[in-house]
Amino acid sequence: MTDKKRVWLLTFFLLIAIAASGCARVMIDPYARPLEKTPPKAKTEPAEATVKKTPSIEESHKPVVEKAPEKMFPIEEETLPVPKPAKPDPRALASLELTEQGRMLLEQGRVDEAMTVFESAVNLSPENGRNYYYLAEAWLVKGDLRQAREWNRLAELYLQGDPDWAKRVSSQKVKINGD
Amino acid sequence: MERKKKRINKKSAFKRVAVVAAAGLGIAAMLLAIYMWHLFTMIDNRFAARRWSLPSSVYSDAMLLYPGQALNTNLFFEKLRDLEYREVSGQPQRKGELRRSGAFWDVYLHDLVMPAKQREGFRVRISFQKNRIESIVRMDSLQQLPILELEPEPIMLLFGGNREQRQLVSIDQVPDTLKYAVLAAEDAGFYNHFGVDPLGILRALYKNIRYGEIRQGGSTLTQQLAKNYFLTPERTLRRKFKELFISLTLETMFDKNEILELYLNEIYLGQKGSISVCGVGEASVFYFAKPVEQLSLVEAATLAGLIKGPNRYSPYADPARCKERRNAVLQEMRRNGWITQDEQNDALTSPVKSAGYKTYGKKAPYFIDYLCEQLPELYSPEDLSSLGLSIYTTLDTQVQAAAESALEKGLARLEKSYPALKRKQADQQLQGAVIVMQPKTGYILAMDGGRDYAISQFNRITQAIRQPGSAFKPFVYLSALDRFSPSSLFSNEPKTYQINGKPWRPRNTHAPAEHGLRMRTALAKSDNLAAVDLAMKVGLKNIVDTAGTFGFSTPMSPQPSLALGAFEVIPLELARAYCTFAAEGVQPLCLSMKTVTDETGKFLEQRHMRIERIISPEKAYIMNSLLRSVVTEGTASSLALRGIDFPAAGKTGTTNDYRDAWFVGYTPDILALVWVGFDNGDSIHAEGAVAALPIWAELMRQLPQYASENWFRQPPDVISRVICAQSGALAVKGVCPEPIEEVFLSTNAPVDPCELHKAGILDRILKGIGYDR
């Protein structure tokens, strides 16, 4: 390939890339859409509450045009994820099923087996914070406080929107740090 | 006197001869006894240790099915075939049968035997709606299953030198029909002789002479066992002699059933690719896809007939010859009165059926190599090829298949569009590598270390050391998060830096010079000048330190080109480092091996995912948000055109002279790294977005089960602010022309309003009171 040809080719691809990014931008540019605030939904059934979705990326840095920042983003009240009672995520449900299997193994003292089940559950749905809680429990049983602490922190992050679980996570934290 | 003397002499001579003879006999007997004792201890030693070398098996991770799961049904069907499910036209009647009929598939599951988990096979109906599982119903109880675990798939057998595969069975498992069939075929008088059968030899001799050909061997089962198990195959008199004595010794040491059991486990019964199928346990699976207990009379006779010439009489090789031999066995069974006339008649006419088989393919060879590198720390090669261990891995065979096909397609497409990339020699061709990981657990789901393992076994994921180019920038930007924020401005005006007294001018391939580029835009557009500007402000030493905490084992030094990824990395380490972002700041240990069990299923080794906190969840969240912009508005925005319609983050990378093209992309569920380049560092004339990104997109499109709308949870200490896109400061409501929302660490969010448009407030107030300037 001659240098001239190469330059032409590169220019051509560059143009395509620019056009493509232009198109993509028009299609998915989050800044191009107005902010829609998700209204806080009514509390869902416990089974459904477990499959809440995280705030999507749009919610994380969505364009804001109209309101003043202070009013738009009251930090403390609204950083907790807003539960979406939309259709339950099948993966989350399947993951919860495994969590339950793992929990039973853990109760029977079959820690290693339980951990393998929780790992599969995490792979299925990293959203499911209960797995992190139980993994922390399992590491506690195994006496590895460092791992227990790490998983507890993840559990904290994922279960903060669920008061019951958040309570369990924080008492677990006390247990880990107190030991 | 003389005569008397003579008589005495005669007597004493006779006596002497007798004594000598007796002594000779005694010595012979003693020698024989010693020899037999020697054989006895030899046999005893052989049996005290392991009787057979069993190869270790490597398994994939178990696939999980659940209602609502999106599935690529073609890949799923492949998966079931790989798990040895056979398609049948009617309702599945036996384990391992599968019927596909439109919207639902009926599967008679195999037994599931996993570490600490056993499940009897049962029938399920999997209903599909489009490419999604609608329901999984257990057919015996009509119970809806919330989750179904398939068997792990054997992906590799670790053999020693002999390459024999067998499944050991005990004599109690072997049905009588098979025992009788084997006796009929090989040694009808087995229960009556003492190891050798002189009458049998004579009979064989007579028959062979009568028919003028070798029709019957005179060896008993015991002799065959002695020959196959203890001796080398050459035919010498000495060996025959030894065989005889070993047989006699065996008969004194073991009872008939024990000898039969040894025999049935030992015999060679066919060839599966390059692997010998040995013993009736393995053979019944190989030929009839069922455990030995379930063999019918016809199948038992077929197997017994194979002993004479496994490849000659194989139903796979020649069904007609197989049938002829099988019927000969059946007739022999009838002659001995072991089956009734009716049974014989039924059996004689039944057709030759076999189950079909798949040779053990070498799946995921680079992954296996990577796994095997870790095994010697735990087990010696001899143990691996003889102890029959089961090694359970994290490999997802569907992801692996998708990775391999995406890589091959992508590279072929590149060569087609840029003919200059084609190479005549196969070992110099354009290369690529893919690794797919689960970021939270560190599970390696797939690893493809090159284009063709047969041509090059060099694993470009674990063994290559390449410059990451811009794919390294996230670690540079991360180092800046304490002092700067996503809205901080950096300059992309050309500057000259002094390195060791020499001038260095970083360049951008295509970007107009701007005075200020926000951090988010700079990373999204992969601006080189802004990256160097940022790196110089943060301090190169800090960046080296950051890279250190991410566990890069390759050396890096504080030079400005560090900001542009000029220091080489191992792709696996780069993928793992990105996992840290996708796992909310914790870095997982790369995991390929989960569990090792011995042949009885006892745990020998168990590895769990381990995580280590590298950065705070807040910083990880900011990085995920920044890298999300690379996909939405930056160098990877072509992903949307390539069918990636779910939220993803990632970074492209291109090195000097286009030597390497990278794309690392991820979601909360899955992370994949793609590298494309030449081993010798030739230019590939294309950027990461052109060469590597399409492969990533192709891969992800094939894995609908991993696509989701999920995104990362915003930690409490991450706050959102509306900023002015031009100044990066807090936007002034209604004045700043381009207000956008940005995320910040609560510790360094902007507090001052936009200086750039502050003046506009006055205008508005004036306007409000009716005064237009």
Coordinates of N, CA and C in Angstrom, one line a residue, chain A residues 1 6 9-10 13-14 17 19-25 27-31 35 52-70 72-73 75 79 81 89-95 97-98 101 110-113 115-127 132 135 139 142 144 146-147 150-151 153-154 157-161, chain B residues 61 64 66-69 115-117 132 146-147 417-420 438 440-441 443 445 510 518 520 525 583-584 586 591 594-595 603 606-613 616-617 621 625 628-629 631-634 637-638 640-641 647 658 668-669 685 687 690 705-716 718-722 730-731 733-734 739-743:
Chain A
M1 N 0.8 -1.2 0.0 CA 0.0 0.0 0.0 C 0.9 1.2 0.0
R6 N -2.7 5.0 1.9 CA -2.9 4.8 3.3 C -3.6 6.0 3.9
L9 N -7.1 6.1 2.9 CA -7.9 5.1 3.7 C -8.2 5.5 5.1
L10 N -7.1 6.0 5.7 CA -7.3 6.5 7.1 C -8.3 7.7 7.2
F13 N -11.7 6.2 6.9 CA -12.2 5.6 8.2 C -12.4 6.7 9.2
L14 N -11.6 7.7 9.2 CA -11.8 8.7 10.1 C -13.2 9.4 9.9
A17 N -15.8 7.1 11.2 CA -15.8 7.1 12.6 C -16.5 8.4 13.1
A19 N -18.6 10.2 11.5 CA -20.0 10.2 11.2 C -20.7 9.2 12.2
A20 N -20.1 8.1 12.4 CA -20.7 7.1 13.4 C -20.8 7.7 14.7
S21 N -19.8 8.4 15.2 CA -19.9 8.9 16.6 C -20.9 10.0 16.6
G22 N -21.0 10.7 15.4 CA -22.1 11.8 15.3 C -23.4 11.2 15.5
C23 N -23.7 10.1 14.7 CA -25.0 9.4 14.8 C -25.3 8.9 16.2
A24 N -24.2 8.2 16.7 CA -24.4 7.6 18.0 C -24.7 8.7 19.1
R25 N -24.1 9.8 18.9 CA -24.3 10.9 19.8 C -25.7 11.4 19.8
M27 N -28.2 9.7 18.8 CA -29.1 8.7 19.3 C -29.0 8.5 20.9
I28 N -27.8 8.6 21.4 CA -27.8 8.2 22.8 C -27.2 9.3 23.7
D29 N -27.0 10.4 23.2 CA -26.4 11.5 24.1 C -27.3 11.8 25.3
P30 N -26.8 11.4 26.5 CA -27.7 11.7 27.6 C -27.9 13.1 27.9
Y31 N -27.1 14.0 27.4 CA -27.2 15.4 27.6 C -28.3 16.0 26.8
L35 N -34.2 16.0 31.9 CA -34.2 15.2 33.1 C -35.6 14.7 33.4
K52 N -35.1 -4.9 42.9 CA -35.0 -3.5 42.5 C -33.8 -3.3 41.6
K53 N -34.1 -2.4 40.7 CA -33.0 -2.0 39.8 C -32.2 -0.8 40.4
T54 N -31.0 -0.8 40.0 CA -30.2 0.4 40.4 C -30.6 1.6 39.5
P55 N -30.3 2.7 40.0 CA -30.6 3.9 39.1 C -29.7 3.7 37.9
S56 N -30.3 3.9 36.7 CA -29.6 3.7 35.5 C -28.6 4.8 35.3
I57 N -27.8 4.7 34.3 CA -26.7 5.7 34.0 C -27.3 7.0 33.8
E58 N -28.5 7.0 33.2 CA -29.1 8.3 32.9 C -29.4 9.1 34.2
E59 N -29.8 8.3 35.2 CA -30.0 9.0 36.4 C -28.8 9.6 37.1
S60 N -27.7 8.9 36.7 CA -26.4 9.3 37.4 C -25.9 10.6 36.9
H61 N -25.9 10.8 35.6 CA -25.5 12.1 35.2 C -26.4 12.6 34.0
K62 N -27.6 12.9 34.4 CA -28.6 13.3 33.5 C -28.5 14.9 33.3
P63 N -28.9 15.3 32.2 CA -28.9 16.8 32.0 C -29.9 17.5 32.8
V64 N -29.6 18.6 33.2 CA -30.5 19.4 34.0 C -30.5 20.8 33.4
V65 N -31.6 21.3 33.1 CA -31.6 22.6 32.5 C -32.4 23.6 33.4
E66 N -33.5 23.2 33.9 CA -34.4 24.2 34.5 C -34.0 24.6 35.9
K67 N -33.9 23.6 36.8 CA -33.8 24.0 38.2 C -32.4 24.3 38.7
A68 N -32.4 25.0 39.8 CA -31.1 25.4 40.4 C -30.5 24.1 41.0
P69 N -29.2 24.0 41.0 CA -28.6 22.8 41.5 C -29.0 22.4 42.9
E70 N -29.1 23.3 43.8 CA -29.3 23.0 45.2 C -30.6 22.3 45.3
M72 N -32.3 20.8 42.8 CA -32.3 19.6 42.0 C -31.7 18.4 42.6
F73 N -30.7 18.6 43.4 CA -29.9 17.5 43.9 C -29.8 17.5 45.4
I75 N -28.9 16.0 48.3 CA -28.0 14.8 48.4 C -28.5 13.7 49.3
T79 N -30.0 9.9 47.6 CA -29.0 9.1 47.1 C -29.3 7.6 47.2
P81 N -31.1 4.3 46.5 CA -31.7 3.9 45.2 C -33.2 3.8 45.3
D89 N -36.6 -8.8 37.5 CA -35.5 -9.2 36.7 C -35.3 -10.7 36.9
P90 N -35.4 -11.5 35.9 CA -35.4 -13.0 36.0 C -34.0 -13.5 36.6
R91 N -33.0 -12.8 36.2 CA -31.7 -13.2 36.7 C -31.6 -13.0 38.2
A92 N -32.2 -11.8 38.7 CA -32.1 -11.5 40.1 C -32.9 -12.6 40.9
L93 N -34.1 -13.0 40.3 CA -34.9 -14.0 40.9 C -34.1 -15.4 41.0
A94 N -33.5 -15.7 39.9 CA -32.7 -17.0 39.9 C -31.6 -16.9 40.9
S95 N -30.9 -15.7 41.0 CA -29.8 -15.5 41.9 C -30.3 -15.7 43.3
E97 N -32.7 -17.5 44.3 CA -32.9 -18.9 44.6 C -31.6 -19.5 45.1
L98 N -30.6 -19.2 44.4 CA -29.3 -19.7 44.8 C -28.8 -19.2 46.1
Q101 N -30.4 -21.4 48.6 CA -29.7 -22.7 48.7 C -28.4 -22.5 49.4
R110 N -21.9 -26.3 56.0 CA -21.1 -26.7 54.8 C -20.6 -25.4 54.1
V111 N -19.6 -24.8 54.7 CA -19.2 -23.4 54.4 C -18.7 -23.4 52.9
D112 N -17.8 -24.3 52.6 CA -17.2 -24.2 51.3 C -18.2 -24.4 50.2
E113 N -19.1 -25.4 50.4 CA -20.1 -25.6 49.4 C -21.0 -24.4 49.3
M115 N -20.2 -21.3 49.8 CA -19.5 -20.2 49.2 C -19.5 -20.4 47.7
T116 N -19.4 -21.7 47.2 CA -19.4 -21.9 45.8 C -20.8 -21.5 45.2
V117 N -21.8 -21.8 46.0 CA -23.2 -21.5 45.5 C -23.3 -19.9 45.5
F118 N -22.8 -19.3 46.5 CA -22.9 -17.8 46.5 C -22.2 -17.2 45.3
E119 N -21.0 -17.8 45.0 CA -20.2 -17.3 43.9 C -21.1 -17.4 42.6
S120 N -21.7 -18.5 42.4 CA -22.6 -18.7 41.2 C -23.7 -17.6 41.3
A121 N -24.2 -17.4 42.4 CA -25.3 -16.4 42.6 C -24.8 -15.0 42.2
V122 N -23.6 -14.7 42.6 CA -23.0 -13.4 42.3 C -22.8 -13.3 40.8
N123 N -22.3 -14.4 40.2 CA -22.1 -14.3 38.8 C -23.4 -14.1 38.0
L124 N -24.4 -14.7 38.6 CA -25.7 -14.6 37.9 C -26.3 -13.1 38.1
S125 N -26.1 -12.6 39.2 CA -26.6 -11.2 39.4 C -25.8 -10.5 40.5
P126 N -24.8 -9.7 40.0 CA -24.0 -9.0 41.0 C -24.8 -7.9 41.7
E127 N -26.0 -7.7 41.3 CA -26.9 -6.8 42.0 C -27.4 -7.3 43.3
Y132 N -23.4 -11.0 49.0 CA -22.2 -10.4 49.6 C -22.3 -10.5 51.2
L135 N -21.6 -14.0 51.9 CA -20.1 -14.4 51.7 C -19.3 -13.8 52.9
W139 N -17.0 -16.0 55.3 CA -15.6 -15.8 55.6 C -15.4 -15.6 57.1
K142 N -15.0 -18.9 58.4 CA -13.6 -19.4 58.1 C -12.5 -18.6 58.8
D144 N -11.5 -15.5 58.3 CA -10.8 -14.5 57.5 C -11.5 -13.2 57.6
R146 N -10.4 -10.2 57.0 CA -10.2 -9.3 55.9 C -11.2 -9.4 54.8
Q147 N -11.3 -10.7 54.4 CA -12.3 -11.0 53.3 C -13.7 -10.6 53.8
E150 N -14.3 -7.0 53.4 CA -14.5 -6.6 52.0 C -15.9 -6.9 51.5
W151 N -16.4 -8.1 51.8 CA -17.7 -8.5 51.3 C -18.8 -7.7 52.1
R153 N -18.5 -4.7 53.0 CA -18.6 -3.4 52.4 C -19.4 -3.4 51.2
L154 N -19.2 -4.5 50.4 CA -20.0 -4.6 49.2 C -21.5 -4.7 49.5
L157 N -23.0 -1.5 50.4 CA -23.3 -0.7 49.2 C -24.6 -1.1 48.5
Y158 N -24.8 -2.4 48.4 CA -25.9 -3.0 47.7 C -27.2 -3.1 48.5
L159 N -27.1 -3.1 49.8 CA -28.3 -3.3 50.6 C -28.8 -2.0 51.3
Q160 N -28.1 -0.9 50.9 CA -28.4 0.3 51.7 C -29.9 0.7 51.5
G161 N -30.5 0.3 50.4 CA -31.9 0.7 50.2 C -32.9 -0.1 50.9
Chain B
D61 N -17.6 -24.8 34.0 CA -18.5 -24.5 35.1 C -19.9 -25.0 34.7
L64 N -26.3 -22.6 34.2 CA -27.5 -22.4 34.9 C -28.6 -22.0 34.0
Y66 N -32.7 -20.6 33.9 CA -33.8 -20.1 34.7 C -34.8 -19.4 33.8
P67 N -36.1 -19.4 34.3 CA -37.1 -18.7 33.5 C -36.8 -17.2 33.3
G68 N -37.0 -16.8 32.1 CA -36.7 -15.4 31.8 C -35.4 -15.2 31.2
Q69 N -34.5 -16.2 31.2 CA -33.2 -16.1 30.7 C -33.1 -15.9 29.2
P115 N -19.0 -32.2 42.9 CA -18.5 -32.2 44.3 C -19.7 -31.9 45.2
A116 N -19.9 -32.8 46.1 CA -20.9 -32.7 47.2 C -22.3 -32.4 46.6
K117 N -22.5 -32.8 45.4 CA -23.8 -32.6 44.8 C -24.2 -33.8 43.9
R132 N -36.0 -16.6 24.6 CA -36.0 -16.5 26.1 C -36.6 -17.7 26.7
P146 N -37.4 -22.9 39.5 CA -36.9 -21.5 39.4 C -35.5 -21.5 38.8
I147 N -34.8 -22.6 38.9 CA -33.4 -22.6 38.4 C -33.0 -24.1 38.1
S417 N -10.6 -6.2 4.8 CA -10.7 -4.8 4.6 C -9.3 -4.2 4.3
Y418 N -8.3 -4.7 5.0 CA -6.9 -4.2 4.8 C -6.0 -5.4 4.3
P419 N -6.0 -5.6 3.0 CA -5.2 -6.7 2.5 C -3.8 -6.7 2.9
A420 N -3.3 -5.5 3.2 CA -1.9 -5.4 3.7 C -1.6 -6.2 4.9
Q438 N -15.7 -12.4 34.9 CA -16.8 -11.9 35.7 C -16.1 -11.0 36.7
K440 N -16.8 -9.2 39.4 CA -16.9 -9.3 40.8 C -16.2 -10.5 41.4
T441 N -16.3 -11.6 40.7 CA -15.8 -12.9 41.3 C -14.4 -13.2 40.8
Y443 N -13.9 -14.7 38.1 CA -13.9 -16.0 37.3 C -13.5 -15.7 35.9
L445 N -14.1 -16.5 32.4 CA -15.2 -17.2 31.7 C -14.7 -17.8 30.4
H510 N -6.2 13.2 16.0 CA -7.2 14.1 15.4 C -8.0 14.7 16.5
R518 N -12.7 19.2 29.5 CA -13.1 18.6 30.8 C -12.5 17.2 30.9
R520 N -13.9 14.5 31.7 CA -14.7 13.5 31.1 C -14.6 13.5 29.6
K525 N -12.7 11.2 24.6 CA -12.1 11.3 23.3 C -10.7 10.8 23.2
A583 N -15.9 -3.8 39.7 CA -16.3 -4.4 40.9 C -16.3 -3.4 42.1
E584 N -16.6 -2.2 41.8 CA -16.8 -1.2 42.8 C -15.5 -1.0 43.7
V586 N -13.0 -3.1 44.3 CA -12.3 -4.3 44.8 C -11.7 -5.0 43.7
L591 N -9.5 -16.2 38.8 CA -9.8 -17.6 39.2 C -10.1 -18.4 38.0
K594 N -11.7 -24.0 40.3 CA -12.6 -23.9 41.5 C -12.4 -25.0 42.5
T595 N -12.5 -26.2 42.0 CA -12.5 -27.3 42.9 C -11.8 -28.5 42.3
F603 N -13.3 -33.8 48.3 CA -12.6 -32.5 48.0 C -11.1 -32.6 48.3
Q606 N -10.1 -26.5 47.2 CA -11.2 -25.7 46.9 C -10.7 -24.2 46.9
R607 N -11.0 -23.5 45.8 CA -10.6 -22.1 45.8 C -11.8 -21.2 45.7
H608 N -11.8 -20.2 46.5 CA -12.9 -19.3 46.5 C -12.4 -17.9 46.0
M609 N -13.4 -17.2 45.5 CA -13.0 -15.8 45.0 C -12.5 -15.0 46.2
R610 N -11.5 -14.3 46.0 CA -11.0 -13.4 47.1 C -10.9 -12.0 46.5
I611 N -11.3 -11.0 47.3 CA -11.2 -9.7 46.7 C -10.3 -8.8 47.6
E612 N -9.8 -7.8 47.0 CA -9.0 -6.9 47.8 C -9.4 -5.4 47.4
R613 N -9.6 -4.6 48.4 CA -10.0 -3.3 48.1 C -8.8 -2.5 47.6
S616 N -11.7 3.3 46.5 CA -13.0 3.4 47.2 C -14.1 3.2 46.2
P617 N -15.3 2.7 46.6 CA -16.4 2.5 45.7 C -16.8 3.8 45.0
Y621 N -16.9 4.4 41.1 CA -18.2 4.8 40.5 C -17.9 5.9 39.5
S625 N -18.4 5.9 35.5 CA -19.2 7.0 34.8 C -18.4 7.6 33.7
R628 N -18.1 5.2 30.9 CA -19.3 5.1 30.3 C -19.4 6.1 29.1
S629 N -18.9 7.3 29.4 CA -18.9 8.3 28.4 C -18.1 8.0 27.2
V631 N -18.1 5.3 25.8 CA -19.0 4.5 24.9 C -20.2 5.4 24.4
T632 N -20.6 6.3 25.2 CA -21.8 7.1 24.8 C -21.4 8.2 23.9
E633 N -20.2 8.8 24.1 CA -19.9 10.0 23.3 C -18.4 10.0 22.9
G634 N -17.7 9.0 23.1 CA -16.3 9.0 22.9 C -15.8 8.1 21.8
S637 N -18.0 5.0 20.7 CA -19.4 5.3 20.5 C -20.0 4.4 19.3
S638 N -19.1 3.8 18.5 CA -19.6 3.0 17.4 C -20.3 1.7 18.0
A640 N -22.8 1.4 19.7 CA -24.3 1.5 19.6 C -24.7 1.1 18.2
L641 N -23.9 1.4 17.2 CA -24.2 1.0 15.8 C -24.0 -0.5 15.6
P647 N -26.3 -0.6 28.7 CA -25.2 0.3 29.2 C -23.9 -0.5 29.4
Y658 N 0.3 2.2 15.3 CA -0.8 1.2 15.2 C -0.3 -0.3 15.4
P668 N -21.7 -4.3 34.7 CA -21.5 -4.8 36.1 C -21.4 -6.4 36.0
D669 N -21.9 -7.0 35.0 CA -21.9 -8.5 34.9 C -20.7 -9.1 34.2
H685 N -2.3 -0.8 11.1 CA -2.9 0.3 10.4 C -4.3 0.6 10.8
E687 N -7.0 1.6 14.4 CA -7.1 1.9 15.8 C -7.9 0.8 16.6
V690 N -11.4 0.4 15.6 CA -11.7 -0.2 14.4 C -11.3 -1.7 14.4
Q705 N -27.5 -13.6 27.5 CA -27.7 -13.9 28.9 C -26.9 -13.0 29.8
Y706 N -25.9 -12.3 29.3 CA -25.1 -11.4 30.1 C -25.5 -9.9 29.9
A707 N -26.4 -9.7 28.9 CA -26.8 -8.3 28.6 C -27.9 -7.9 29.6
S708 N -27.8 -6.8 30.2 CA -28.8 -6.3 31.1 C -28.8 -4.8 31.1
E709 N -29.8 -4.3 31.7 CA -29.9 -2.8 31.9 C -29.2 -2.4 33.2
N710 N -28.7 -3.3 33.9 CA -28.1 -3.0 35.2 C -26.9 -2.0 35.0
W711 N -26.8 -1.1 36.0 CA -25.7 -0.3 36.1 C -25.2 -0.2 37.5
F712 N -24.1 0.5 37.8 CA -23.6 0.4 39.1 C -24.4 1.3 40.1
R713 N -24.3 0.9 41.3 CA -25.0 1.7 42.4 C -24.2 2.9 42.7
Q714 N -24.9 4.0 42.8 CA -24.2 5.3 43.2 C -24.0 5.3 44.7
P715 N -22.7 5.3 45.1 CA -22.4 5.2 46.6 C -22.9 6.6 47.2
P716 N -23.2 6.6 48.5 CA -23.7 7.8 49.1 C -22.7 9.0 49.0
V718 N -21.0 9.9 46.6 CA -20.9 10.5 45.2 C -22.1 11.4 45.0
I719 N -21.8 12.6 44.6 CA -23.0 13.5 44.5 C -23.0 14.0 43.1
S720 N -24.2 14.5 42.7 CA -24.4 15.0 41.3 C -24.6 16.5 41.4
R721 N -24.0 17.2 40.5 CA -24.1 18.6 40.4 C -24.3 19.0 38.9
V722 N -25.1 20.1 38.8 CA -25.2 20.6 37.4 C -24.1 21.6 37.1
L730 N -20.0 25.2 38.7 CA -21.4 25.1 38.9 C -22.2 26.0 37.9
A731 N -23.2 25.4 37.2 CA -23.9 26.1 36.2 C -24.8 27.2 36.9
K733 N -28.1 29.0 36.7 CA -29.4 28.6 36.1 C -29.9 29.6 35.1
G734 N -30.2 29.0 34.0 CA -30.8 29.9 32.9 C -29.8 30.7 32.2
P739 N -25.7 23.6 30.3 CA -25.6 23.0 31.7 C -25.7 21.5 31.6
I740 N -24.8 20.8 32.3 CA -24.9 19.3 32.2 C -24.7 18.8 33.6
E741 N -25.2 17.6 33.8 CA -25.0 17.0 35.2 C -23.7 16.2 35.2
E742 N -23.1 16.3 36.3 CA -21.8 15.6 36.5 C -21.8 15.0 37.8
V743 N -21.0 13.9 38.0 CA -20.9 13.3 39.3 C -19.5 13.6 39.9

